[in-house]
Amino acid sequence: MKTILSQVCTILFVSLLLSSCMETKESAKIMPGEIWLDTDGNFINAHGGGMLIYNNTYYWYGEMKSGETYTPECNKEWGGTRVDVTGVSCYSSKDLINWQYEGNVLPVVTDNPGHDLHTSKVVERPKVVYNAKTKKFVMWMHIDSMDYSKASSGVATSDSPTGPFTYIGSTRPNAGFWPLDVSEDDKKDGNLAEDFETGQMARDMTIFVDDDGKAYHFYSSENNVTQHIAELSDDYLSHTGKYKRLFIDRSMEAAAVFKREGKYYFMASGCTAWDPNPARLAVAENIWGPWEELDNPCVGENAELTFISQSTYVIPVQGGKDAFIFMADRWNKDDLKDSRYIWLPIEFGDKDSVSIKWHDEWDLDIFGE
Ligand code: GAL
């Protein structure tokens, strides 16, 4: 009896060991487009996401996409599917591969249909930055009405990277301010004059914090036709009134900004709702421009569709030289909760050349020592 028991124990032990090894092996790689599980074994639910690096830890924030995907009447004309809003998730990791769920850090409001965070609204592309002066974690996000006509930016703060975040409110940036370099003729343009009064339309967005601690808000404005860069106040909670129109009439969204060797890079998509299109790339010596547009950096099969995905962020990998990860969403517009993540290493060549190639699976060793 004793021998049988000890044999059973040995078999159990060996199979446990094997399965834990397999798990480690499985989770040691980034596999773009595959189901990505968190350390509890659940699907990572953090779409349109962004990354905060704080105390040697990566925090991944994103839109939670849960429940049924449906097309509301108001969005039927352009096929705009949605899920009801549930909140903003946060995951933490030391290695960018194994992610621990930290919770829903900005839960929705269910009892007030007028609230920006009500389930019927749009809460997209949350980005969190840390303000060293106020010691607050500041989250900016695209806030909209179900039909996307509100076109505003919301802000929330927390004392901890893992929340809870307290929602402050939403705004259309820079009401009462003209953009830098605006001509007298442009000021007479009906749309610009209207936006001067009401504030700037702001949909897809990102926040970039420069080495000197100054934060900038990039957002798709003027009905997604023109990108804006706007300076944030020292506490990162409001706009200073200094802003500029970039890539006029180039229709870009899903902005992601990073800095390498003193140069600023801007990545984005074109405007085709959930459907993929060719990635956009631009480079500048000064964040206010001039920005020079470069070719689509994606190469290989499906490059013209950004590998069937849309940019959301570029991660500067800690401790690596030239180690940047292009982070994108492969949206499943008919079942949004099954949207996947496309993470790929960015390669830098001569001069400003940037390329992104497909990898079925890869790990951080690709960046070298
Ligand atoms: C995309 C945008 C997404 C989401 C979607 C809705 O263009 O990048 O964040 O708003 O449209 O259809």
mmCIF file of N, CA and C in Angstrom, residues 75-122:
data_model
loop_
_atom_site.group_PDB
_atom_site.id
_atom_site.type_symbol
_atom_site.label_atom_id
_atom_site.label_comp_id
_atom_site.label_asym_id
_atom_site.label_seq_id
_atom_site.Cartn_x
_atom_site.Cartn_y
_atom_site.Cartn_z
ATOM 1 N N ASN A 75 -25.193 54.379 -34.538
ATOM 2 C CA ASN A 75 -23.920 54.125 -35.236
ATOM 3 C C ASN A 75 -24.092 53.180 -36.414
ATOM 4 N N LYS A 76 -25.366 52.883 -36.762
ATOM 5 C CA LYS A 76 -25.625 51.883 -37.822
ATOM 6 C C LYS A 76 -25.021 52.310 -39.148
ATOM 7 N N GLU A 77 -25.140 53.606 -39.448
ATOM 8 C CA GLU A 77 -24.712 54.116 -40.751
ATOM 9 C C GLU A 77 -23.241 53.781 -41.050
ATOM 10 N N TRP A 78 -22.391 53.868 -40.032
ATOM 11 C CA TRP A 78 -20.966 53.581 -40.268
ATOM 12 C C TRP A 78 -20.520 52.254 -39.656
ATOM 13 N N GLY A 79 -21.504 51.461 -39.198
ATOM 14 C CA GLY A 79 -21.181 50.118 -38.696
ATOM 15 C C GLY A 79 -20.397 50.126 -37.404
ATOM 16 N N GLY A 80 -20.620 51.129 -36.590
ATOM 17 C CA GLY A 80 -19.868 51.267 -35.339
ATOM 18 C C GLY A 80 -20.368 50.345 -34.237
ATOM 19 N N THR A 81 -19.696 49.193 -34.100
ATOM 20 C CA THR A 81 -20.095 48.266 -33.041
ATOM 21 C C THR A 81 -19.508 48.723 -31.702
ATOM 22 N N ARG A 82 -20.051 48.208 -30.605
ATOM 23 C CA ARG A 82 -19.559 48.575 -29.275
ATOM 24 C C ARG A 82 -19.937 47.504 -28.266
ATOM 25 N N VAL A 83 -19.297 47.577 -27.099
ATOM 26 C CA VAL A 83 -19.795 46.857 -25.928
ATOM 27 C C VAL A 83 -20.090 47.933 -24.899
ATOM 28 N N ASP A 84 -20.964 47.647 -23.966
ATOM 29 C CA ASP A 84 -21.192 48.620 -22.906
ATOM 30 C C ASP A 84 -19.911 48.771 -22.090
ATOM 31 N N VAL A 85 -19.713 49.958 -21.576
ATOM 32 C CA VAL A 85 -18.474 50.245 -20.852
ATOM 33 C C VAL A 85 -18.496 49.546 -19.489
ATOM 34 N N THR A 86 -17.358 48.923 -19.141
ATOM 35 C CA THR A 86 -17.277 48.331 -17.795
ATOM 36 C C THR A 86 -16.166 48.970 -16.957
ATOM 37 N N GLY A 87 -15.184 49.572 -17.606
ATOM 38 C CA GLY A 87 -14.149 50.249 -16.834
ATOM 39 C C GLY A 87 -12.792 50.171 -17.492
ATOM 40 N N VAL A 88 -11.783 50.514 -16.690
ATOM 41 C CA VAL A 88 -10.389 50.489 -17.162
ATOM 42 C C VAL A 88 -9.630 49.481 -16.300
ATOM 43 N N SER A 89 -8.985 48.536 -16.961
ATOM 44 C CA SER A 89 -8.259 47.503 -16.208
ATOM 45 C C SER A 89 -6.809 47.910 -16.007
ATOM 46 N N CYS A 90 -6.180 47.264 -15.024
ATOM 47 C CA CYS A 90 -4.743 47.469 -14.793
ATOM 48 C C CYS A 90 -4.104 46.109 -14.533
ATOM 49 N N TYR A 91 -2.971 45.874 -15.166
ATOM 50 C CA TYR A 91 -2.176 44.654 -14.959
ATOM 51 C C TYR A 91 -0.751 45.087 -14.637
ATOM 52 N N SER A 92 -0.037 44.303 -13.834
ATOM 53 C CA SER A 92 1.349 44.660 -13.547
ATOM 54 C C SER A 92 2.278 43.515 -13.935
ATOM 55 N N SER A 93 3.513 43.870 -14.264
ATOM 56 C CA SER A 93 4.493 42.861 -14.682
ATOM 57 C C SER A 93 5.900 43.396 -14.486
ATOM 58 N N LYS A 94 6.830 42.479 -14.234
ATOM 59 C CA LYS A 94 8.248 42.875 -14.171
ATOM 60 C C LYS A 94 8.936 42.559 -15.492
ATOM 61 N N ASP A 95 8.348 41.633 -16.274
ATOM 62 C CA ASP A 95 9.063 41.147 -17.462
ATOM 63 C C ASP A 95 8.314 41.369 -18.771
ATOM 64 N N LEU A 96 7.180 42.053 -18.726
ATOM 65 C CA LEU A 96 6.365 42.360 -19.912
ATOM 66 C C LEU A 96 5.704 41.117 -20.513
ATOM 67 N N ILE A 97 5.828 39.987 -19.858
ATOM 68 C CA ILE A 97 5.258 38.755 -20.415
ATOM 69 C C ILE A 97 4.216 38.157 -19.471
ATOM 70 N N ASN A 98 4.561 38.099 -18.184
ATOM 71 C CA ASN A 98 3.627 37.564 -17.189
ATOM 72 C C ASN A 98 2.925 38.733 -16.508
ATOM 73 N N TRP A 99 1.606 38.774 -16.617
ATOM 74 C CA TRP A 99 0.826 39.924 -16.151
ATOM 75 C C TRP A 99 -0.124 39.546 -15.036
ATOM 76 N N GLN A 100 -0.022 40.290 -13.958
ATOM 77 C CA GLN A 100 -0.932 40.054 -12.828
ATOM 78 C C GLN A 100 -2.066 41.079 -12.882
ATOM 79 N N TYR A 101 -3.284 40.589 -12.760
ATOM 80 C CA TYR A 101 -4.446 41.482 -12.804
ATOM 81 C C TYR A 101 -4.520 42.287 -11.511
ATOM 82 N N GLU A 102 -4.584 43.620 -11.642
ATOM 83 C CA GLU A 102 -4.660 44.491 -10.458
ATOM 84 C C GLU A 102 -6.062 45.044 -10.250
ATOM 85 N N GLY A 103 -6.973 44.711 -11.153
ATOM 86 C CA GLY A 103 -8.371 45.107 -10.941
ATOM 87 C C GLY A 103 -8.879 46.137 -11.934
ATOM 88 N N ASN A 104 -10.160 46.441 -11.776
ATOM 89 C CA ASN A 104 -10.813 47.484 -12.561
ATOM 90 C C ASN A 104 -10.580 48.779 -11.796
ATOM 91 N N VAL A 105 -9.670 49.621 -12.314
ATOM 92 C CA VAL A 105 -9.218 50.771 -11.533
ATOM 93 C C VAL A 105 -10.071 52.025 -11.774
ATOM 94 N N LEU A 106 -10.978 51.950 -12.747
ATOM 95 C CA LEU A 106 -11.917 53.069 -12.976
ATOM 96 C C LEU A 106 -13.277 52.467 -13.352
ATOM 97 N N PRO A 107 -13.984 51.952 -12.345
ATOM 98 C CA PRO A 107 -15.246 51.267 -12.658
ATOM 99 C C PRO A 107 -16.300 52.239 -13.184
ATOM 100 N N VAL A 108 -17.260 51.690 -13.914
ATOM 101 C CA VAL A 108 -18.324 52.518 -14.489
ATOM 102 C C VAL A 108 -19.344 52.940 -13.441
ATOM 103 N N VAL A 109 -20.176 53.874 -13.869
ATOM 104 C CA VAL A 109 -21.287 54.361 -13.049
ATOM 105 C C VAL A 109 -22.549 53.770 -13.673
ATOM 106 N N THR A 110 -23.371 53.115 -12.880
ATOM 107 C CA THR A 110 -24.540 52.467 -13.492
ATOM 108 C C THR A 110 -25.842 53.229 -13.245
ATOM 109 N N ASP A 111 -25.838 54.113 -12.239
ATOM 110 C CA ASP A 111 -27.127 54.716 -11.850
ATOM 111 C C ASP A 111 -27.315 56.147 -12.362
ATOM 112 N N ASN A 112 -26.392 56.660 -13.176
ATOM 113 C CA ASN A 112 -26.535 58.036 -13.661
ATOM 114 C C ASN A 112 -26.223 58.094 -15.163
ATOM 115 N N PRO A 113 -27.254 58.011 -16.002
ATOM 116 C CA PRO A 113 -27.041 57.957 -17.460
ATOM 117 C C PRO A 113 -26.344 59.199 -18.012
ATOM 118 N N GLY A 114 -26.309 60.277 -17.236
ATOM 119 C CA GLY A 114 -25.667 61.501 -17.707
ATOM 120 C C GLY A 114 -24.167 61.509 -17.432
ATOM 121 N N HIS A 115 -23.696 60.581 -16.612
ATOM 122 C CA HIS A 115 -22.288 60.573 -16.196
ATOM 123 C C HIS A 115 -21.389 60.084 -17.346
ATOM 124 N N ASP A 116 -20.195 60.703 -17.464
ATOM 125 C CA ASP A 116 -19.232 60.295 -18.504
ATOM 126 C C ASP A 116 -18.889 58.812 -18.430
ATOM 127 N N LEU A 117 -18.939 58.253 -17.230
ATOM 128 C CA LEU A 117 -18.521 56.858 -17.062
ATOM 129 C C LEU A 117 -19.713 55.903 -17.039
ATOM 130 N N HIS A 118 -20.889 56.387 -17.480
ATOM 131 C CA HIS A 118 -22.052 55.492 -17.526
ATOM 132 C C HIS A 118 -21.808 54.408 -18.581
ATOM 133 N N THR A 119 -22.372 53.232 -18.359
ATOM 134 C CA THR A 119 -22.187 52.083 -19.272
ATOM 135 C C THR A 119 -22.517 52.407 -20.731
ATOM 136 N N SER A 120 -23.403 53.372 -20.960
ATOM 137 C CA SER A 120 -23.849 53.688 -22.330
ATOM 138 C C SER A 120 -22.872 54.601 -23.062
ATOM 139 N N LYS A 121 -21.813 55.060 -22.382
ATOM 140 C CA LYS A 121 -20.895 56.026 -22.986
ATOM 141 C C LYS A 121 -19.705 55.315 -23.647
ATOM 142 N N VAL A 122 -18.736 56.106 -24.054
ATOM 143 C CA VAL A 122 -17.508 55.571 -24.655
ATOM 144 C C VAL A 122 -16.333 55.997 -23.771
#
